[in-house]
Amino acid sequence: MKQDPYSQLQLHLFSEMNSGFGSFDWKLPNEIEAKTPPVHALRADLIPNSYRLWLEDASCRMQTPPDFATISAIVITGSIIGAGCSIRPKQFDDWEVVPNLWGACIGRPSVVLKTPSMREPMRLLEQLQAEYGNKFERDKVAAEFDAMANKAMLDDVKGRLSKTAKGKGKDGLVNSDDLQKLKADFMELSKSSEPEPTRRLFKTNETSIQSMTVIQAQNERGILVFRDELIGLLVKWDREDGWDERAYFLEGWNGNGSYTDFKIGRGLTDAKSICISLLGGIQPDKLRSYLYQAMRGNNDGLMQRLQLAVWPDEPDSWQLIDTPPNTEHKLHAYNIMKVLAEMDFSLYGAMAGEDSDRPFFHFDEGGQAIFNEWLTELQTIKIQHEENPLMAEHLGKFRSLMPSLALIFHCIELAEGKRQGRVTAEAAQLAVKWCKYLESHARRVYAMAESPAHEAAVRLSKRIKRGVLSNPFTTRDVIRKCWHGLREREEVEAACNILIDENWLIITTKPKPVIGRPPLPDYYINPVFL
């Protein structure tokens, strides 16, 4: 590692201080820095025009990075489109991509306001769900009346049948013409009975397989699962009793699967479409340990499916902002989502597939050229030359991310009446820019899991600089402080070993007693920090 730029005076003082520490041969300490790669900021031109003023206003009023509200809005929009349509990125191939996405907002609690930022666009989805809830209540009352009327008419047919049967002719036979008429009336009434209305849902906090399958059966476009803290869900899926649910969600990420469930008491539930979108927040420290396990072989591609995972820099300044919300542009965004919820995509240029009922879009000529060039670079350069195996797998999931984003951006413009037909070059180019932006955030995420020992060393070095440790100290002295990330003996020892290598500490051992436990080694602090 690079050494601190000590001046001649500092070197002289270091030499003088070193002379008072016995026989220790102290050297200049190296810098200990957190391995946090830089990330691309979310520029205004990355936000779709239709959402830009709304999201910029919301982020400005909360004094938070615009990343959180923006990726939440994109995930939510993709969930509304869901399995209602797809994109076939290649010109002739039948490879299909459904635009449901998984997103994660990563940041320290109460510092970057992840939850309020996610809640801003989530409130629009909840408003849409409430509106459909009111419609469901009205439809349910109307359906109850129709059912009552249908039952009354069926009872009338049964009554007339009974009278016809009793009024036999002289030969003891019932008039066949009357029977045929009653039979026709009965069949017509039975056929005209409508199924009970179902409530359309857009979001849920439920994750059990049985409940999700029922929801999916009633909502063929799919559903968004929102969890304020995603780590609880990830840890649950790591347990043995959560493996089935984990596999279910991994399948639902594809957006074009199906699922059949049978339970005694409930019967058969056949969901023709399993399409799951996912959104939530994660604290960096909690994510770090989870990723560390994934890098040690417990990796099934779950983390790589969080394609819209963002970890922006924290704001370096704050000011009090107290202005009214931009309700005009917020309402405009809501109307777009409302139109998308009802949109028949085949009326907007989507094509019908011979092998599927789902309408699909292609790129236009310009968009196809952009996608072909981007995909070729991804497969032959980025993935081939990527050294981090987790990052290579993450980039592999970008094959579906880019066309998903392009389709979402295109559908937003369809809802505004600005476009018709194939996915444009403009939407494709914006999706490429998003992939570059998201790649930088993915690199930051995976970098923090490469060396937990280094992170522990960074934490311990900060404490040493503050002078809050005795000299010398033992691992027990550190553990008793209950500092975050330095509460376990293994963590402290690993941190000390790195600081020894970087000339921050020197370790000394004491003679082992004849009886009892061996004493803990002492760690002496470099006199530069005393």
Coordinates of C-alpha atoms in Angstrom, one line a residue:
M1 CA 0.0 0.0 0.0
K2 CA 1.0 3.6 -0.5
Q3 CA 2.9 5.4 2.3
D4 CA 1.7 8.7 3.9
P5 CA 3.6 11.7 2.6
Y6 CA 5.6 12.5 5.7
S7 CA 7.6 15.7 5.7
Q8 CA 11.2 15.9 6.9
L9 CA 10.0 17.2 10.2
Q10 CA 7.6 14.3 10.6
L11 CA 10.3 11.8 9.8
H12 CA 12.6 13.4 12.4
L13 CA 9.8 13.3 15.1
F14 CA 9.1 9.7 14.2
S15 CA 12.8 8.8 14.7
E16 CA 12.8 10.6 18.1
M17 CA 9.6 8.9 19.2
N18 CA 10.8 5.5 18.0
S19 CA 14.0 5.7 20.1
G20 CA 11.9 5.6 23.3
F21 CA 10.2 2.3 22.5
G22 CA 12.8 -0.2 23.5
S23 CA 14.1 -2.6 20.8
F24 CA 11.1 -2.3 18.5
D25 CA 12.1 -1.5 15.0
W26 CA 9.2 0.7 13.9
K27 CA 8.7 1.6 10.3
L28 CA 6.5 4.2 8.8
P29 CA 2.8 3.0 8.7
N30 CA 1.0 2.5 5.5
E31 CA -2.4 4.0 4.7
I32 CA -5.4 1.8 5.6
E33 CA -8.3 2.8 3.4
A34 CA -11.7 1.3 2.8
K35 CA -12.0 -0.5 -0.5
T36 CA -15.0 1.3 -1.8
P37 CA -14.8 2.0 -5.5
P38 CA -16.4 5.2 -6.9
V39 CA -19.8 5.0 -8.5
H40 CA -21.5 7.0 -11.2
A41 CA -23.9 9.6 -10.0
L42 CA -27.4 9.5 -11.3
R43 CA -27.4 12.4 -13.8
A44 CA -30.7 14.1 -14.6
D45 CA -30.5 12.8 -18.2
L46 CA -30.7 9.2 -17.0
I47 CA -34.2 9.8 -15.5
P48 CA -37.0 9.4 -18.1
N49 CA -38.3 12.8 -19.1
S50 CA -41.8 11.9 -17.9
Y51 CA -40.6 11.2 -14.3
R52 CA -37.7 13.7 -14.1
L53 CA -39.2 16.8 -12.5
W54 CA -41.3 14.7 -10.1
L55 CA -38.3 12.6 -8.8
E56 CA -35.8 15.5 -8.7
D57 CA -38.3 17.5 -6.7
A58 CA -38.9 14.7 -4.2
S59 CA -35.2 13.9 -3.8
C60 CA -34.3 17.6 -3.3
R61 CA -37.0 18.1 -0.6
M62 CA -35.7 15.1 1.3
Q63 CA -32.0 16.0 0.7
T64 CA -31.3 12.4 -0.5
P65 CA -29.5 11.0 -3.6
P66 CA -32.0 10.8 -6.5
D67 CA -30.9 7.2 -7.1
F68 CA -33.3 5.6 -4.5
A69 CA -36.5 7.3 -5.7
T70 CA -35.6 6.8 -9.3
I71 CA -34.8 3.1 -9.2
S72 CA -37.9 2.5 -7.1
A73 CA -40.0 4.3 -9.8
I74 CA -38.4 2.2 -12.5
V75 CA -39.0 -1.1 -10.7
I76 CA -42.6 -0.1 -9.9
T77 CA -43.3 0.8 -13.6
G78 CA -41.8 -2.5 -14.7
S79 CA -44.0 -4.4 -12.2
I80 CA -47.1 -2.7 -13.6
I81 CA -46.2 -3.7 -17.2
G82 CA -45.1 -7.1 -15.9
A83 CA -46.1 -10.1 -18.0
G84 CA -48.5 -7.9 -20.0
C85 CA -46.0 -7.7 -22.8
S86 CA -42.4 -8.6 -23.5
I87 CA -39.5 -7.7 -25.8
R88 CA -37.7 -10.1 -28.1
P89 CA -34.3 -8.4 -28.3
K90 CA -33.0 -10.3 -31.3
Q91 CA -34.6 -9.7 -34.7
F92 CA -35.5 -13.3 -35.6
D93 CA -34.9 -15.3 -32.4
D94 CA -37.8 -16.1 -30.1
W95 CA -35.8 -15.2 -26.9
E96 CA -38.2 -13.3 -24.8
V97 CA -37.6 -10.8 -21.9
V98 CA -40.4 -9.8 -19.5
P99 CA -39.6 -6.3 -17.9
N100 CA -40.0 -7.2 -14.2
L101 CA -37.0 -6.1 -12.2
W102 CA -35.4 -6.5 -8.8
G103 CA -34.0 -3.4 -7.1
A104 CA -32.3 -2.6 -3.8
C105 CA -31.5 0.7 -2.1
I106 CA -28.2 0.4 -0.1
G107 CA -27.3 3.0 2.5
R108 CA -26.8 3.6 6.1
P109 CA -30.0 3.8 8.2
S110 CA -31.3 7.3 9.0
V111 CA -28.6 8.9 7.0
V112 CA -29.7 8.7 3.4
L113 CA -33.4 8.2 4.0
K114 CA -33.8 5.0 1.9
T115 CA -37.3 4.3 3.1
P116 CA -38.8 7.7 2.5
S117 CA -37.2 7.8 -0.9
M118 CA -38.7 4.4 -1.8
R119 CA -42.0 5.4 -0.3
E120 CA -42.4 8.4 -2.7
P121 CA -43.1 6.3 -5.8
M122 CA -44.6 3.5 -3.8
R123 CA -47.4 5.8 -2.7
L124 CA -48.4 6.1 -6.3
L125 CA -48.6 2.3 -6.6
E126 CA -50.6 2.1 -3.4
Q127 CA -53.0 4.8 -4.7
L128 CA -53.4 2.8 -7.9
Q129 CA -54.1 -0.4 -5.8
A130 CA -56.6 1.5 -3.7
E131 CA -58.4 2.7 -6.8
Y132 CA -58.7 -0.8 -8.1
G133 CA -59.8 -1.9 -4.6
N134 CA -62.8 0.6 -4.8
K135 CA -63.6 -0.7 -8.2
F136 CA -63.5 -4.3 -6.9
E137 CA -66.0 -3.4 -4.1
R138 CA -68.4 -1.9 -6.7
D139 CA -68.0 -4.9 -9.0
K140 CA -68.6 -7.3 -6.0
V141 CA -71.9 -5.6 -5.2
A142 CA -73.0 -5.8 -8.8
A143 CA -71.9 -9.4 -9.0
E144 CA -73.9 -10.3 -5.9
F145 CA -77.0 -8.8 -7.5
D146 CA -76.4 -10.6 -10.8
A147 CA -75.9 -13.9 -8.9
M148 CA -79.1 -13.3 -7.0
A149 CA -81.0 -12.6 -10.2
N150 CA -79.5 -15.6 -11.9
K151 CA -80.5 -17.8 -9.0
A152 CA -84.0 -16.5 -9.0
M153 CA -84.4 -17.2 -12.7
L154 CA -83.0 -20.7 -12.2
D155 CA -85.4 -21.3 -9.4
D156 CA -88.2 -20.1 -11.7
V157 CA -87.1 -22.7 -14.4
K158 CA -87.0 -25.4 -11.7
G159 CA -90.5 -24.4 -10.6
R160 CA -91.9 -24.5 -14.2
L161 CA -90.2 -27.8 -14.7
S162 CA -92.0 -29.2 -11.7
K163 CA -95.3 -27.9 -12.9
T164 CA -94.7 -29.3 -16.4
A165 CA -93.8 -32.7 -15.0
K166 CA -97.0 -32.7 -12.9
G167 CA -99.3 -31.6 -15.8
K168 CA -98.9 -34.8 -17.9
G169 CA -101.1 -35.5 -20.9
K170 CA -103.6 -38.3 -21.3
D171 CA -100.9 -40.7 -22.4
G172 CA -98.9 -39.9 -19.2
L173 CA -96.1 -38.3 -21.1
V174 CA -94.7 -34.8 -20.6
N175 CA -94.8 -32.4 -23.6
S176 CA -91.3 -32.7 -25.1
D177 CA -91.4 -29.2 -26.6
D178 CA -91.9 -27.7 -23.1
L179 CA -89.0 -29.8 -21.8
Q180 CA -86.7 -28.7 -24.5
K181 CA -87.6 -25.0 -23.9
L182 CA -86.9 -25.4 -20.2
K183 CA -83.7 -27.2 -20.9
A184 CA -82.5 -24.4 -23.2
D185 CA -83.5 -21.7 -20.6
F186 CA -81.6 -23.6 -17.9
M187 CA -78.4 -24.0 -20.0
E188 CA -78.5 -20.4 -21.0
L189 CA -78.9 -19.2 -17.4
S190 CA -76.1 -21.6 -16.2
K191 CA -73.8 -20.4 -19.0
S192 CA -74.5 -16.7 -18.3
S193 CA -73.5 -16.9 -14.6
E194 CA -70.3 -14.8 -14.3
P195 CA -67.3 -15.8 -12.2
E196 CA -66.8 -13.9 -9.0
P197 CA -64.8 -10.7 -9.4
T198 CA -61.2 -10.7 -8.2
R199 CA -59.3 -7.8 -6.8
R200 CA -56.3 -6.7 -8.9
L201 CA -53.3 -6.2 -6.7
F202 CA -50.1 -4.4 -7.6
K203 CA -48.0 -4.9 -4.5
T204 CA -47.8 -7.3 -1.5
N205 CA -45.5 -7.9 1.5
E206 CA -46.5 -11.6 1.4
T207 CA -43.8 -14.1 0.2
S208 CA -45.2 -17.6 1.1
I209 CA -45.5 -19.9 -2.0
Q210 CA -49.1 -20.8 -1.4
S211 CA -50.3 -17.2 -0.9
M212 CA -48.1 -15.9 -3.8
T213 CA -49.5 -18.5 -6.1
V214 CA -53.1 -17.5 -5.3
I215 CA -52.2 -13.8 -5.9
Q216 CA -50.4 -14.7 -9.2
A217 CA -53.4 -16.7 -10.4
Q218 CA -55.6 -13.7 -9.9
N219 CA -53.1 -11.2 -11.3
E220 CA -51.6 -12.6 -14.4
R221 CA -49.4 -9.6 -15.1
G222 CA -47.5 -10.3 -11.8
I223 CA -47.0 -8.6 -8.5
L224 CA -44.4 -6.4 -6.7
V225 CA -43.1 -7.6 -3.4
F226 CA -41.9 -4.7 -1.2
R227 CA -39.8 -5.2 1.9
D228 CA -38.4 -2.2 3.7
E229 CA -35.4 -4.4 4.8
L230 CA -34.5 -7.0 2.2
I231 CA -31.9 -8.6 4.3
G232 CA -34.5 -10.3 6.5
L233 CA -35.9 -12.0 3.4
L234 CA -32.4 -13.0 2.2
V235 CA -31.6 -14.5 5.5
K236 CA -34.9 -16.4 5.6
W237 CA -34.2 -17.9 2.2
D238 CA -30.8 -19.1 3.5
R239 CA -32.4 -21.3 6.1
E240 CA -33.4 -24.8 5.2
D241 CA -37.1 -24.0 5.7
G242 CA -36.8 -21.2 3.2
W243 CA -35.2 -23.0 0.3
D244 CA -38.5 -23.7 -1.5
E245 CA -39.5 -20.1 -1.3
R246 CA -36.1 -19.0 -2.5
A247 CA -36.4 -21.3 -5.5
Y248 CA -39.9 -20.0 -6.2
F249 CA -38.7 -16.4 -6.3
L250 CA -35.7 -17.3 -8.5
E251 CA -38.2 -18.8 -10.9
G252 CA -40.5 -15.8 -10.6
W253 CA -37.6 -13.5 -11.6
N254 CA -37.8 -14.8 -15.1
G255 CA -41.4 -13.4 -15.4
N256 CA -42.6 -16.0 -17.9
G257 CA -43.0 -19.2 -15.9
S258 CA -46.1 -20.9 -14.5
Y259 CA -46.9 -22.8 -11.2
T260 CA -49.4 -25.3 -10.2
D261 CA -50.1 -25.8 -6.5
F262 CA -52.4 -28.4 -4.8
K263 CA -53.1 -28.3 -1.1
I264 CA -55.7 -30.4 0.8
G265 CA -58.4 -28.0 1.9
R266 CA -57.6 -25.4 -0.7
G267 CA -57.6 -27.6 -3.8
L268 CA -55.8 -26.8 -7.0
T269 CA -54.3 -23.4 -7.8
D270 CA -53.0 -23.0 -11.3
A271 CA -51.1 -19.8 -11.9
K272 CA -50.5 -19.5 -15.7
S273 CA -47.9 -16.7 -15.1
I274 CA -45.4 -16.3 -12.3
C275 CA -43.9 -12.8 -12.6
I276 CA -42.3 -11.3 -9.5
S277 CA -40.8 -7.8 -9.1
L278 CA -38.9 -7.1 -5.9
L279 CA -37.9 -3.8 -4.1
G280 CA -36.4 -3.0 -0.7
G281 CA -33.6 -1.5 1.2
I282 CA -30.4 -2.9 2.7
Q283 CA -27.8 -1.6 5.2
P284 CA -24.3 -2.0 3.9
D285 CA -22.9 -3.8 6.9
K286 CA -25.7 -6.4 6.9
L287 CA -25.2 -6.9 3.2
R288 CA -21.4 -7.3 3.5
S289 CA -21.6 -10.6 5.6
Y290 CA -24.2 -12.0 3.2
L291 CA -22.1 -11.3 0.2
Y292 CA -19.0 -12.8 1.9
Q293 CA -20.8 -16.1 2.2
A294 CA -21.8 -15.9 -1.5
M295 CA -18.1 -15.4 -2.4
R296 CA -17.3 -18.6 -0.5
G297 CA -19.3 -20.8 -2.7
N298 CA -22.9 -20.3 -1.4
N299 CA -24.0 -18.6 -4.6
D300 CA -27.0 -19.5 -6.7
G301 CA -27.3 -16.2 -8.6
L302 CA -29.8 -14.6 -6.2
M303 CA -27.7 -11.4 -5.6
Q304 CA -27.0 -11.1 -9.3
R305 CA -30.8 -10.8 -9.9
L306 CA -30.8 -7.6 -7.9
Q307 CA -29.9 -5.8 -11.1
L308 CA -31.1 -2.4 -9.9
A309 CA -29.0 -2.4 -6.7
V310 CA -27.6 1.1 -6.0
W311 CA -25.3 2.4 -3.3
P312 CA -24.8 6.1 -4.0
D313 CA -22.4 8.4 -2.2
E314 CA -23.8 10.2 0.8
P315 CA -24.5 13.9 0.4
D316 CA -21.6 16.0 1.6
S317 CA -23.8 18.9 2.5
W318 CA -27.3 19.6 3.9
Q319 CA -29.6 22.5 3.9
L320 CA -33.1 23.0 5.1
I321 CA -35.6 22.9 2.3
D322 CA -39.3 23.5 3.0
T323 CA -41.2 23.8 -0.3
P324 CA -44.5 22.4 -1.5
P325 CA -44.4 19.1 -3.4
N326 CA -44.6 19.3 -7.2
T327 CA -48.1 17.8 -7.4
E328 CA -48.5 18.5 -11.1
H329 CA -45.7 16.3 -12.2
K330 CA -46.4 13.7 -9.6
L331 CA -50.0 13.4 -10.9
H332 CA -48.5 13.1 -14.4
A333 CA -46.4 10.2 -13.3
Y334 CA -49.5 8.6 -11.7
N335 CA -51.5 8.9 -14.8
I336 CA -48.8 7.2 -16.8
M337 CA -48.8 4.2 -14.4
K338 CA -52.6 4.1 -14.5
V339 CA -52.6 4.0 -18.3
L340 CA -50.0 1.2 -18.3
A341 CA -52.1 -0.8 -15.9
E342 CA -54.9 -1.0 -18.4
M343 CA -52.9 -0.9 -21.6
D344 CA -53.6 -3.4 -24.3
F345 CA -50.1 -3.4 -25.8
S346 CA -51.3 -5.0 -29.1
L347 CA -53.1 -1.7 -29.8
Y348 CA -49.7 0.1 -29.5
G349 CA -47.7 -1.9 -31.9
A350 CA -46.9 -5.1 -30.0
M351 CA -47.0 -8.2 -32.1
A352 CA -48.7 -11.5 -31.4
G353 CA -46.6 -14.5 -30.9
E354 CA -47.4 -17.8 -32.5
D355 CA -46.2 -19.7 -29.4
S356 CA -47.6 -17.4 -26.7
D357 CA -50.5 -15.2 -25.9
R358 CA -48.2 -12.5 -24.7
P359 CA -47.7 -9.6 -27.1
F360 CA -44.1 -8.6 -27.7
F361 CA -42.1 -5.7 -29.1
H362 CA -39.0 -5.7 -31.3
F363 CA -36.3 -2.9 -31.5
D364 CA -36.6 -0.6 -34.5
E365 CA -33.6 -0.6 -36.9
G366 CA -31.6 1.9 -34.9
G367 CA -32.4 0.2 -31.6
Q368 CA -31.4 -3.2 -33.0
A369 CA -28.0 -1.9 -34.1
I370 CA -27.4 -0.4 -30.6
F371 CA -28.4 -3.6 -28.9
N372 CA -26.3 -5.8 -31.1
E373 CA -23.2 -3.7 -30.6
W374 CA -23.8 -3.5 -26.8
L375 CA -24.5 -7.3 -26.4
T376 CA -21.4 -8.2 -28.5
E377 CA -19.2 -6.0 -26.2
L378 CA -20.8 -7.4 -23.1
Q379 CA -20.2 -11.1 -24.1
T380 CA -16.8 -10.8 -25.8
I381 CA -15.1 -8.1 -23.7
K382 CA -16.7 -7.3 -20.3
I383 CA -17.6 -10.8 -19.2
Q384 CA -14.5 -12.4 -20.7
H385 CA -12.1 -10.1 -19.0
E386 CA -13.8 -9.8 -15.7
E387 CA -11.7 -11.2 -12.8
N388 CA -14.3 -11.1 -10.0
P389 CA -16.5 -14.2 -10.5
L390 CA -19.5 -12.6 -8.8
M391 CA -19.2 -9.6 -11.0
A392 CA -18.9 -11.7 -14.1
E393 CA -22.2 -13.5 -13.2
H394 CA -23.8 -10.1 -12.4
L395 CA -22.8 -8.8 -15.9
G396 CA -24.3 -12.0 -17.4
K397 CA -27.7 -11.0 -16.0
F398 CA -27.4 -7.7 -17.9
R399 CA -28.4 -9.6 -21.1
S400 CA -31.9 -9.2 -19.9
L401 CA -31.5 -6.0 -18.0
M402 CA -30.8 -3.8 -21.0
P403 CA -33.8 -4.8 -23.1
S404 CA -36.0 -4.7 -20.0
L405 CA -35.1 -1.1 -19.3
A406 CA -35.4 -0.2 -23.0
L407 CA -39.0 -1.7 -23.0
I408 CA -39.9 0.2 -19.8
F409 CA -38.7 3.5 -21.1
H410 CA -40.6 2.8 -24.4
C411 CA -43.8 1.9 -22.6
I412 CA -43.7 5.1 -20.6
E413 CA -43.7 7.1 -23.8
L414 CA -46.5 4.8 -25.2
A415 CA -48.6 5.8 -22.2
E416 CA -48.0 9.5 -23.0
G417 CA -49.0 9.0 -26.6
K418 CA -45.5 10.0 -27.8
R419 CA -44.6 6.7 -29.5
Q420 CA -46.1 3.8 -31.3
G421 CA -44.7 0.5 -32.5
R422 CA -41.2 -0.8 -32.0
V423 CA -38.8 0.1 -29.2
T424 CA -36.8 3.1 -30.4
A425 CA -33.1 3.8 -30.6
E426 CA -33.5 6.5 -28.0
A427 CA -34.9 4.0 -25.5
A428 CA -32.1 1.6 -26.3
Q429 CA -29.4 4.2 -25.9
L430 CA -30.9 5.3 -22.5
A431 CA -30.9 1.6 -21.4
V432 CA -27.2 1.3 -22.3
K433 CA -26.4 4.4 -20.2
W434 CA -28.3 2.8 -17.3
C435 CA -26.2 -0.4 -17.6
K436 CA -23.0 1.6 -17.3
Y437 CA -24.4 3.4 -14.3
L438 CA -25.6 0.2 -12.6
E439 CA -22.3 -1.6 -13.4
S440 CA -20.4 0.9 -11.2
H441 CA -22.8 0.4 -8.3
A442 CA -22.5 -3.4 -8.7
R443 CA -18.7 -3.1 -8.5
R444 CA -19.0 -1.1 -5.3
V445 CA -21.3 -3.7 -3.8
Y446 CA -19.2 -6.7 -4.6
A447 CA -15.9 -5.0 -3.6
M448 CA -17.0 -4.6 0.0
A449 CA -17.3 -8.4 0.3
E450 CA -13.9 -9.3 -1.0
S451 CA -12.1 -8.8 2.4
P452 CA -14.0 -8.5 5.6
A453 CA -10.7 -8.6 7.5
H454 CA -9.6 -5.4 5.6
E455 CA -12.8 -3.7 6.6
A456 CA -12.2 -4.7 10.2
A457 CA -8.7 -3.3 10.0
V458 CA -10.1 0.0 8.7
R459 CA -12.4 0.2 11.7
L460 CA -9.7 -0.6 14.2
S461 CA -7.3 1.9 12.6
K462 CA -9.8 4.6 13.1
R463 CA -10.0 3.8 16.8
I464 CA -6.3 3.8 17.1
K465 CA -6.1 7.2 15.5
R466 CA -8.6 8.5 18.0
G467 CA -6.5 7.3 20.9
V468 CA -9.2 5.3 22.5
L469 CA -7.1 2.1 23.0
S470 CA -4.4 1.6 25.7
N471 CA -0.9 0.8 24.6
P472 CA -0.3 -2.0 24.6
F473 CA -3.7 -3.6 24.2
T474 CA -5.1 -7.2 23.8
T475 CA -7.9 -8.6 21.7
R476 CA -10.0 -8.8 24.9
D477 CA -9.6 -5.0 25.3
V478 CA -11.1 -4.4 21.9
I479 CA -13.9 -6.9 22.2
R480 CA -15.0 -5.3 25.5
K481 CA -15.6 -2.0 23.7
C482 CA -18.4 -3.7 21.7
W483 CA -17.5 -1.7 18.6
H484 CA -19.4 -2.6 15.5
G485 CA -17.6 -5.1 13.3
L486 CA -15.0 -5.8 16.1
R487 CA -17.1 -7.8 18.5
E488 CA -15.7 -11.3 17.7
R489 CA -12.2 -12.6 18.5
E490 CA -11.7 -13.7 14.9
E491 CA -12.6 -10.2 13.5
V492 CA -10.2 -8.5 15.9
E493 CA -7.3 -10.9 15.3
A494 CA -7.7 -10.6 11.5
A495 CA -7.7 -6.8 11.8
C496 CA -4.6 -6.8 14.0
N497 CA -2.8 -9.1 11.6
I498 CA -3.4 -6.7 8.7
L499 CA -2.3 -3.7 10.8
I500 CA 0.9 -5.6 11.8
D501 CA 1.7 -6.1 8.1
E502 CA 1.1 -2.4 7.4
N503 CA 3.4 -1.3 10.3
W504 CA 0.7 0.0 12.6
L505 CA 1.2 -2.7 15.3
I506 CA 3.8 -5.0 16.7
I507 CA 2.8 -8.1 18.5
T508 CA 4.6 -9.6 21.6
T509 CA 3.9 -12.8 23.4
K510 CA 4.3 -13.6 27.0
P511 CA 5.8 -16.9 28.5
K512 CA 3.2 -19.7 28.9
P513 CA 2.5 -20.5 32.5
V514 CA 2.8 -24.0 33.9
I515 CA -0.8 -24.0 35.0
G516 CA -3.7 -22.1 33.5
R517 CA -4.5 -20.5 30.2
P518 CA -1.7 -18.9 28.1
P519 CA -1.9 -15.1 28.4
L520 CA -3.1 -13.1 25.4
P521 CA -0.5 -11.4 23.3
D522 CA 0.0 -7.7 23.5
Y523 CA -0.3 -5.4 20.6
Y524 CA 1.9 -2.2 20.7
I525 CA 0.8 0.8 18.7
N526 CA 3.2 2.6 16.3
P527 CA 4.4 5.8 18.2
V528 CA 3.2 7.9 15.2
F529 CA -0.3 7.6 16.5
L530 CA 0.5 8.3 20.2

